[in-house]
C-alpha cells in the first residue's frame, strides 16, 4: 500500500532545475536508499515530502493523517532536560502531561496540596487522552534503546544524542521515518546499533547516506536522483551498481547514435541551392525536432578529477613510537604502545568517539608530547593533514582564494595551473568558485578541502574523517587515488567500505588506552574480533560444563535449614503474593481520577502504606534469595 507519492514534481532554484517532472512512490515496509550527487536535490526532496517547501509543479500526495518522523543529522536537544523528558516531548501536549506526571512521581515525599491537586488533574487528562498507553510506550522505547531515563542531555556525546533523537522519533510510532546521513559523526559501534534498530523498525524508511555498508545492509530498493529524474532500482545496492552501469552504457550508445543522425541531417540541410529546392519539408521538420530534443538533453555531469602529488620519497622509516603513554584529565588515551610505520603503509584508525584517535595523530606529528615514551620521525617527511573540523577554511573568503591565496594560478605537480581550471576538476563552476566558503554545503566544503589538500606535495597524508558528506562518485574516486598513492597514509574513518578498500592494516582503539594492530581492513579486524569472542564464549561454556561434571562427581555438603528457617521459606511465596496483591490494589486506587480529591490525611496515609508495602516486598524477595542460596 502506498504511503506517499510524487507525480510529475518539478522544482528549481534560480536556473538550476533540481526535480524535472519526477515521479516517486513509497510503500509500506520499504527501506529506500536515496542516492545522488551533492547538490542534486536529495535534501530538497525530503523537505517536499515533509511539506517544509512546496514544489513548483506536480502533485504530492500523502496518506491521510500519515505519521512522519525525522531523524536529524545534528539533533538540537535541550541540554537541561532529561532523556525521559526529551523522548516524552515527542508526543506533543500528551507528552508534556506525561513529563510532568513523571516528575511528580519522582518526588512524591515532597508533595504539597497544590501538587496533589495537579497530579489528580494530570491523571484525569491522561485517562481521557489514552495517556497511560503513551507513557508505557515511552518507557518501552527507553528500555529497548537502553537509554538512562534520568540522565540529562547536557554532556551526552553526538552518538548518544542521535540515539535519544531516534527514541523521540520512534515514540510517535511513525509510518514513515526520514533519515539524512544518519551515520555521519557516529562511531562504528553506534552505526552497528543503528542498523539493528532500523532493520527491526516496522514502518517505511527513506534515507540518504554515503555509507555503502550501511546502504547495502538496509536498503530494499534504491532511488537514484539523476539530472532531475527519480529512477527506481529494485534490489540492494550491489544490484543497483550493476544495473546502473549497464543503463549508463546503453544511454551513451543511444546518445552516440542520436548525435550521428543529427550530424547527418545537419549536413543535408546545408546542401546547395538545387538540394534546397527539392528537399523534403517533413525531413526539415524532423530535423527541427531532433535539434529541440538535443537541446533538452541533460548530460551526465563530469566526475571529480583527483590527482595526488606524492613528492620525493620519505625515509623507509616514517615514524617509530616506543612505549608511549598519554593521559588527559585522568583518562588514559594510550597505554604502553609501540609501533613502527614504514614508507607506503596505509593504516586505518578505528574505535569509539572519544577513544583518542585524533589525539594519537597529534602525538605522532609531535604536536603533543607523550607523558612517557618516545616518538621518532623519519627523514624527508612532507605532511598533508585533512582537517576533520575544517578549521583551515575561512568562511569569509572565496573558494578560489582559499586554494590560490589571491593568485590566478596554483602549482600542481610542479606545473602552474589556472585556479578556475583546477577547481573545475572538483566540480566547482566559475560562479561557485567566486562564492564565499560560508555558502557551500557540507559536501562542497569537503571537496574544497580535498582540492586544497592535493595542491600540497606530500609523502605522508593524514586524513581525519574525509568521507563525511561526500557523494558516492567522489568517494569512490578518492579511494582509487589513495590506493594508487605511493606515499604513507593514515586515515581516521567510520566508513567500513572505505577502510576496507584502502587500508592495509588497522589500529583499533578500545577507549581504555589499549591500541591493537591488525593486518588487513575493517572486515578482517571484525572477523578476528568475532572469532576471538566466540573462542572466549566456548571457553566459558567448557569451563562451566567441567564445573558441573566435577560437582556431580564430588558431592557437596549442603547446609541444612533449621525448622524455623524451613518454615519461613515455605511461607514466603504466600507472603510475597499477598504483598504484591496489596501493592496492585493501592496503585489502582491512586490511578482513580478522584483519588487526590480526598482529604490530605487519607492521601498521605495511602502513600505511606504503598511505600511500606514496597519495602516489605523488597525485603521478602531478598530473604527468599538468601534462604534458597543456603540450601543450594
PDB file of C-alpha atoms in Angstrom, residues 239-431:
ATOM      1  CA  UNK A 239      22.261  -4.899  -7.730  1.00  0.00           C
ATOM      2  CA  UNK A 240      21.939  -1.165  -8.328  1.00  0.00           C
ATOM      3  CA  UNK A 241      25.636  -0.773  -9.197  1.00  0.00           C
ATOM      4  CA  UNK A 242      25.429  -3.467 -11.898  1.00  0.00           C
ATOM      5  CA  UNK A 243      22.151  -2.211 -13.389  1.00  0.00           C
ATOM      6  CA  UNK A 244      23.164   1.468 -13.243  1.00  0.00           C
ATOM      7  CA  UNK A 245      26.439   0.799 -15.074  1.00  0.00           C
ATOM      8  CA  UNK A 246      24.561  -1.074 -17.803  1.00  0.00           C
ATOM      9  CA  UNK A 247      21.974   1.728 -18.085  1.00  0.00           C
ATOM     10  CA  UNK A 248      24.669   4.430 -18.432  1.00  0.00           C
ATOM     11  CA  UNK A 249      26.415   2.371 -21.125  1.00  0.00           C
ATOM     12  CA  UNK A 250      23.138   1.973 -23.022  1.00  0.00           C
ATOM     13  CA  UNK A 251      22.442   5.714 -22.660  1.00  0.00           C
ATOM     14  CA  UNK A 252      25.872   6.561 -24.072  1.00  0.00           C
ATOM     15  CA  UNK A 253      25.266   4.239 -27.050  1.00  0.00           C
ATOM     16  CA  UNK A 254      21.835   5.758 -27.772  1.00  0.00           C
ATOM     17  CA  UNK A 255      23.209   9.291 -27.456  1.00  0.00           C
ATOM     18  CA  UNK A 256      26.027   8.467 -29.897  1.00  0.00           C
ATOM     19  CA  UNK A 257      23.541   7.104 -32.460  1.00  0.00           C
ATOM     20  CA  UNK A 258      21.335  10.160 -31.967  1.00  0.00           C
ATOM     21  CA  UNK A 259      24.263  12.557 -32.407  1.00  0.00           C
ATOM     22  CA  UNK A 260      25.372  10.735 -35.572  1.00  0.00           C
ATOM     23  CA  UNK A 261      21.892  11.046 -37.107  1.00  0.00           C
ATOM     24  CA  UNK A 262      21.703  14.722 -36.112  1.00  0.00           C
ATOM     25  CA  UNK A 263      25.109  15.394 -37.734  1.00  0.00           C
ATOM     26  CA  UNK A 264      23.985  13.706 -40.970  1.00  0.00           C
ATOM     27  CA  UNK A 265      20.810  15.785 -41.074  1.00  0.00           C
ATOM     28  CA  UNK A 266      22.762  18.994 -40.422  1.00  0.00           C
ATOM     29  CA  UNK A 267      24.999  18.177 -43.437  1.00  0.00           C
ATOM     30  CA  UNK A 268      21.948  17.516 -45.609  1.00  0.00           C
ATOM     31  CA  UNK A 269      20.163  20.743 -44.697  1.00  0.00           C
ATOM     32  CA  UNK A 270      23.283  22.745 -45.677  1.00  0.00           C
ATOM     33  CA  UNK A 271      23.500  21.368 -49.243  1.00  0.00           C
ATOM     34  CA  UNK A 272      23.394  23.672 -52.260  1.00  0.00           C
ATOM     35  CA  UNK A 273      20.533  25.572 -53.943  1.00  0.00           C
ATOM     36  CA  UNK A 274      19.388  22.593 -56.003  1.00  0.00           C
ATOM     37  CA  UNK A 275      19.062  20.411 -52.894  1.00  0.00           C
ATOM     38  CA  UNK A 276      17.067  23.105 -51.108  1.00  0.00           C
ATOM     39  CA  UNK A 277      14.547  23.255 -53.958  1.00  0.00           C
ATOM     40  CA  UNK A 278      13.879  19.531 -53.728  1.00  0.00           C
ATOM     41  CA  UNK A 279      14.228  18.949 -50.024  1.00  0.00           C
ATOM     42  CA  UNK A 280      11.577  17.072 -48.065  1.00  0.00           C
ATOM     43  CA  UNK A 281       9.738  19.510 -45.752  1.00  0.00           C
ATOM     44  CA  UNK A 282       8.827  16.606 -43.458  1.00  0.00           C
ATOM     45  CA  UNK A 283      12.523  15.855 -43.098  1.00  0.00           C
ATOM     46  CA  UNK A 284      13.158  19.510 -42.225  1.00  0.00           C
ATOM     47  CA  UNK A 285      10.526  19.371 -39.510  1.00  0.00           C
ATOM     48  CA  UNK A 286      12.080  16.132 -38.207  1.00  0.00           C
ATOM     49  CA  UNK A 287      15.485  17.869 -38.046  1.00  0.00           C
ATOM     50  CA  UNK A 288      13.997  20.716 -36.003  1.00  0.00           C
ATOM     51  CA  UNK A 289      12.571  18.137 -33.595  1.00  0.00           C
ATOM     52  CA  UNK A 290      15.990  16.495 -33.321  1.00  0.00           C
ATOM     53  CA  UNK A 291      17.600  19.844 -32.519  1.00  0.00           C
ATOM     54  CA  UNK A 292      14.980  20.544 -29.857  1.00  0.00           C
ATOM     55  CA  UNK A 293      15.452  17.094 -28.271  1.00  0.00           C
ATOM     56  CA  UNK A 294      19.233  17.542 -28.244  1.00  0.00           C
ATOM     57  CA  UNK A 295      18.970  20.949 -26.589  1.00  0.00           C
ATOM     58  CA  UNK A 296      16.828  19.467 -23.806  1.00  0.00           C
ATOM     59  CA  UNK A 297      19.189  16.584 -23.073  1.00  0.00           C
ATOM     60  CA  UNK A 298      20.834  16.803 -19.659  1.00  0.00           C
ATOM     61  CA  UNK A 299      24.216  15.134 -19.930  1.00  0.00           C
ATOM     62  CA  UNK A 300      25.861  13.139 -17.200  1.00  0.00           C
ATOM     63  CA  UNK A 301      27.822  15.556 -15.002  1.00  0.00           C
ATOM     64  CA  UNK A 302      31.577  15.093 -15.230  1.00  0.00           C
ATOM     65  CA  UNK A 303      33.419  13.254 -12.498  1.00  0.00           C
ATOM     66  CA  UNK A 304      35.771  14.807  -9.988  1.00  0.00           C
ATOM     67  CA  UNK A 305      39.412  14.617 -11.084  1.00  0.00           C
ATOM     68  CA  UNK A 306      41.725  13.893  -8.198  1.00  0.00           C
ATOM     69  CA  UNK A 307      45.484  13.843  -8.531  1.00  0.00           C
ATOM     70  CA  UNK A 308      47.662  13.134  -5.511  1.00  0.00           C
ATOM     71  CA  UNK A 309      51.165  14.588  -5.645  1.00  0.00           C
ATOM     72  CA  UNK A 310      53.462  12.380  -3.583  1.00  0.00           C
ATOM     73  CA  UNK A 311      56.679  14.407  -3.808  1.00  0.00           C
ATOM     74  CA  UNK A 312      60.053  12.837  -3.069  1.00  0.00           C
ATOM     75  CA  UNK A 313      60.214   9.624  -1.079  1.00  0.00           C
ATOM     76  CA  UNK A 314      60.468   9.839   2.680  1.00  0.00           C
ATOM     77  CA  UNK A 315      62.904   7.668   4.548  1.00  0.00           C
ATOM     78  CA  UNK A 316      61.980   3.993   4.821  1.00  0.00           C
ATOM     79  CA  UNK A 317      61.003   4.511   8.473  1.00  0.00           C
ATOM     80  CA  UNK A 318      58.313   7.187   8.706  1.00  0.00           C
ATOM     81  CA  UNK A 319      57.529   7.164  12.453  1.00  0.00           C
ATOM     82  CA  UNK A 320      58.655   4.963  15.344  1.00  0.00           C
ATOM     83  CA  UNK A 321      56.712   5.095  18.621  1.00  0.00           C
ATOM     84  CA  UNK A 322      58.186   3.344  21.661  1.00  0.00           C
ATOM     85  CA  UNK A 323      56.352   2.650  24.947  1.00  0.00           C
ATOM     86  CA  UNK A 324      54.009   5.619  24.514  1.00  0.00           C
ATOM     87  CA  UNK A 325      51.774   6.607  27.429  1.00  0.00           C
ATOM     88  CA  UNK A 326      49.441   9.588  27.380  1.00  0.00           C
ATOM     89  CA  UNK A 327      46.535  10.656  29.613  1.00  0.00           C
ATOM     90  CA  UNK A 328      44.228  13.639  29.557  1.00  0.00           C
ATOM     91  CA  UNK A 329      42.098  14.763  32.507  1.00  0.00           C
ATOM     92  CA  UNK A 330      42.507  11.419  34.316  1.00  0.00           C
ATOM     93  CA  UNK A 331      41.567   9.457  31.184  1.00  0.00           C
ATOM     94  CA  UNK A 332      44.159   7.134  29.680  1.00  0.00           C
ATOM     95  CA  UNK A 333      44.342   7.713  25.912  1.00  0.00           C
ATOM     96  CA  UNK A 334      47.322   5.487  25.027  1.00  0.00           C
ATOM     97  CA  UNK A 335      48.949   2.878  27.249  1.00  0.00           C
ATOM     98  CA  UNK A 336      52.358   1.237  26.597  1.00  0.00           C
ATOM     99  CA  UNK A 337      52.050   1.394  22.813  1.00  0.00           C
ATOM    100  CA  UNK A 338      54.864   0.786  20.368  1.00  0.00           C
ATOM    101  CA  UNK A 339      54.865   0.603  16.567  1.00  0.00           C
ATOM    102  CA  UNK A 340      56.941   1.358  13.501  1.00  0.00           C
ATOM    103  CA  UNK A 341      55.225   2.957  10.488  1.00  0.00           C
ATOM    104  CA  UNK A 342      57.062   2.235   7.240  1.00  0.00           C
ATOM    105  CA  UNK A 343      57.014   4.106   3.939  1.00  0.00           C
ATOM    106  CA  UNK A 344      53.977   3.063   1.886  1.00  0.00           C
ATOM    107  CA  UNK A 345      51.901   1.834   4.853  1.00  0.00           C
ATOM    108  CA  UNK A 346      48.187   2.619   4.633  1.00  0.00           C
ATOM    109  CA  UNK A 347      46.756   2.484   8.149  1.00  0.00           C
ATOM    110  CA  UNK A 348      43.160   2.917   9.308  1.00  0.00           C
ATOM    111  CA  UNK A 349      42.372   4.139  12.847  1.00  0.00           C
ATOM    112  CA  UNK A 350      39.099   2.827  14.293  1.00  0.00           C
ATOM    113  CA  UNK A 351      37.386   2.968  17.676  1.00  0.00           C
ATOM    114  CA  UNK A 352      34.603   4.721  19.618  1.00  0.00           C
ATOM    115  CA  UNK A 353      34.224   8.504  19.518  1.00  0.00           C
ATOM    116  CA  UNK A 354      36.430   9.976  22.209  1.00  0.00           C
ATOM    117  CA  UNK A 355      38.761   6.972  22.267  1.00  0.00           C
ATOM    118  CA  UNK A 356      41.750   9.150  21.357  1.00  0.00           C
ATOM    119  CA  UNK A 357      42.305   8.652  17.618  1.00  0.00           C
ATOM    120  CA  UNK A 358      42.802  12.358  16.838  1.00  0.00           C
ATOM    121  CA  UNK A 359      44.983  12.743  19.944  1.00  0.00           C
ATOM    122  CA  UNK A 360      47.088   9.813  18.713  1.00  0.00           C
ATOM    123  CA  UNK A 361      47.672  11.613  15.399  1.00  0.00           C
ATOM    124  CA  UNK A 362      48.845  14.711  17.291  1.00  0.00           C
ATOM    125  CA  UNK A 363      51.279  12.565  19.259  1.00  0.00           C
ATOM    126  CA  UNK A 364      52.539  11.047  16.026  1.00  0.00           C
ATOM    127  CA  UNK A 365      53.044  14.516  14.494  1.00  0.00           C
ATOM    128  CA  UNK A 366      54.696  15.751  17.708  1.00  0.00           C
ATOM    129  CA  UNK A 367      52.012  18.395  18.202  1.00  0.00           C
ATOM    130  CA  UNK A 368      51.621  16.788  21.648  1.00  0.00           C
ATOM    131  CA  UNK A 369      54.309  15.348  23.881  1.00  0.00           C
ATOM    132  CA  UNK A 370      53.642  11.906  25.458  1.00  0.00           C
ATOM    133  CA  UNK A 371      53.693  11.513  29.244  1.00  0.00           C
ATOM    134  CA  UNK A 372      56.367   8.872  28.711  1.00  0.00           C
ATOM    135  CA  UNK A 373      57.939   7.044  25.789  1.00  0.00           C
ATOM    136  CA  UNK A 374      59.448   8.403  22.582  1.00  0.00           C
ATOM    137  CA  UNK A 375      58.222   9.415  19.120  1.00  0.00           C
ATOM    138  CA  UNK A 376      60.911   9.435  16.439  1.00  0.00           C
ATOM    139  CA  UNK A 377      60.060  10.769  12.975  1.00  0.00           C
ATOM    140  CA  UNK A 378      61.889   9.634   9.850  1.00  0.00           C
ATOM    141  CA  UNK A 379      63.700  11.812   7.326  1.00  0.00           C
ATOM    142  CA  UNK A 380      62.361  13.926   4.441  1.00  0.00           C
ATOM    143  CA  UNK A 381      58.779  13.958   5.736  1.00  0.00           C
ATOM    144  CA  UNK A 382      56.294  16.179   3.873  1.00  0.00           C
ATOM    145  CA  UNK A 383      52.941  16.067   5.709  1.00  0.00           C
ATOM    146  CA  UNK A 384      49.468  16.991   4.416  1.00  0.00           C
ATOM    147  CA  UNK A 385      46.675  16.921   7.043  1.00  0.00           C
ATOM    148  CA  UNK A 386      42.984  16.748   6.052  1.00  0.00           C
ATOM    149  CA  UNK A 387      41.265  18.512   8.927  1.00  0.00           C
ATOM    150  CA  UNK A 388      38.027  16.907  10.135  1.00  0.00           C
ATOM    151  CA  UNK A 389      36.836  20.132  11.728  1.00  0.00           C
ATOM    152  CA  UNK A 390      37.509  22.252   8.619  1.00  0.00           C
ATOM    153  CA  UNK A 391      39.492  24.682  10.750  1.00  0.00           C
ATOM    154  CA  UNK A 392      41.610  25.602   7.738  1.00  0.00           C
ATOM    155  CA  UNK A 393      38.646  27.059   5.835  1.00  0.00           C
ATOM    156  CA  UNK A 394      37.999  30.779   6.265  1.00  0.00           C
ATOM    157  CA  UNK A 395      34.232  31.247   5.694  1.00  0.00           C
ATOM    158  CA  UNK A 396      34.637  34.877   4.577  1.00  0.00           C
ATOM    159  CA  UNK A 397      36.941  34.404   1.574  1.00  0.00           C
ATOM    160  CA  UNK A 398      36.106  32.900  -1.803  1.00  0.00           C
ATOM    161  CA  UNK A 399      36.610  29.303  -2.863  1.00  0.00           C
ATOM    162  CA  UNK A 400      39.258  30.372  -5.389  1.00  0.00           C
ATOM    163  CA  UNK A 401      41.206  32.439  -2.850  1.00  0.00           C
ATOM    164  CA  UNK A 402      41.112  29.504  -0.419  1.00  0.00           C
ATOM    165  CA  UNK A 403      43.042  27.471  -2.983  1.00  0.00           C
ATOM    166  CA  UNK A 404      45.271  30.088  -4.599  1.00  0.00           C
ATOM    167  CA  UNK A 405      45.638  32.727  -1.877  1.00  0.00           C
ATOM    168  CA  UNK A 406      44.595  35.571  -4.210  1.00  0.00           C
ATOM    169  CA  UNK A 407      46.663  34.359  -7.169  1.00  0.00           C
ATOM    170  CA  UNK A 408      45.339  33.230 -10.549  1.00  0.00           C
ATOM    171  CA  UNK A 409      47.407  30.054 -10.645  1.00  0.00           C
ATOM    172  CA  UNK A 410      48.298  27.145  -8.364  1.00  0.00           C
ATOM    173  CA  UNK A 411      51.246  24.760  -8.618  1.00  0.00           C
ATOM    174  CA  UNK A 412      50.130  21.168  -9.251  1.00  0.00           C
ATOM    175  CA  UNK A 413      52.867  18.539  -9.525  1.00  0.00           C
ATOM    176  CA  UNK A 414      55.375  21.324 -10.156  1.00  0.00           C
ATOM    177  CA  UNK A 415      53.369  22.876 -13.017  1.00  0.00           C
ATOM    178  CA  UNK A 416      51.325  26.123 -12.900  1.00  0.00           C
ATOM    179  CA  UNK A 417      47.608  25.747 -13.494  1.00  0.00           C
ATOM    180  CA  UNK A 418      44.800  28.296 -13.568  1.00  0.00           C
ATOM    181  CA  UNK A 419      42.806  28.112 -10.343  1.00  0.00           C
ATOM    182  CA  UNK A 420      39.433  28.019 -12.175  1.00  0.00           C
ATOM    183  CA  UNK A 421      40.575  25.087 -14.285  1.00  0.00           C
ATOM    184  CA  UNK A 422      41.844  23.271 -11.202  1.00  0.00           C
ATOM    185  CA  UNK A 423      38.597  23.880  -9.272  1.00  0.00           C
ATOM    186  CA  UNK A 424      36.567  22.578 -12.219  1.00  0.00           C
ATOM    187  CA  UNK A 425      38.255  19.204 -11.553  1.00  0.00           C
ATOM    188  CA  UNK A 426      36.404  19.276  -8.218  1.00  0.00           C
ATOM    189  CA  UNK A 427      33.067  20.236  -9.848  1.00  0.00           C
ATOM    190  CA  UNK A 428      33.219  23.946  -8.917  1.00  0.00           C
ATOM    191  CA  UNK A 429      31.801  26.074 -11.724  1.00  0.00           C
ATOM    192  CA  UNK A 430      33.399  29.559 -12.127  1.00  0.00           C
ATOM    193  CA  UNK A 431      30.456  31.282 -10.415  1.00  0.00           C
TER     194      UNK A 431
END
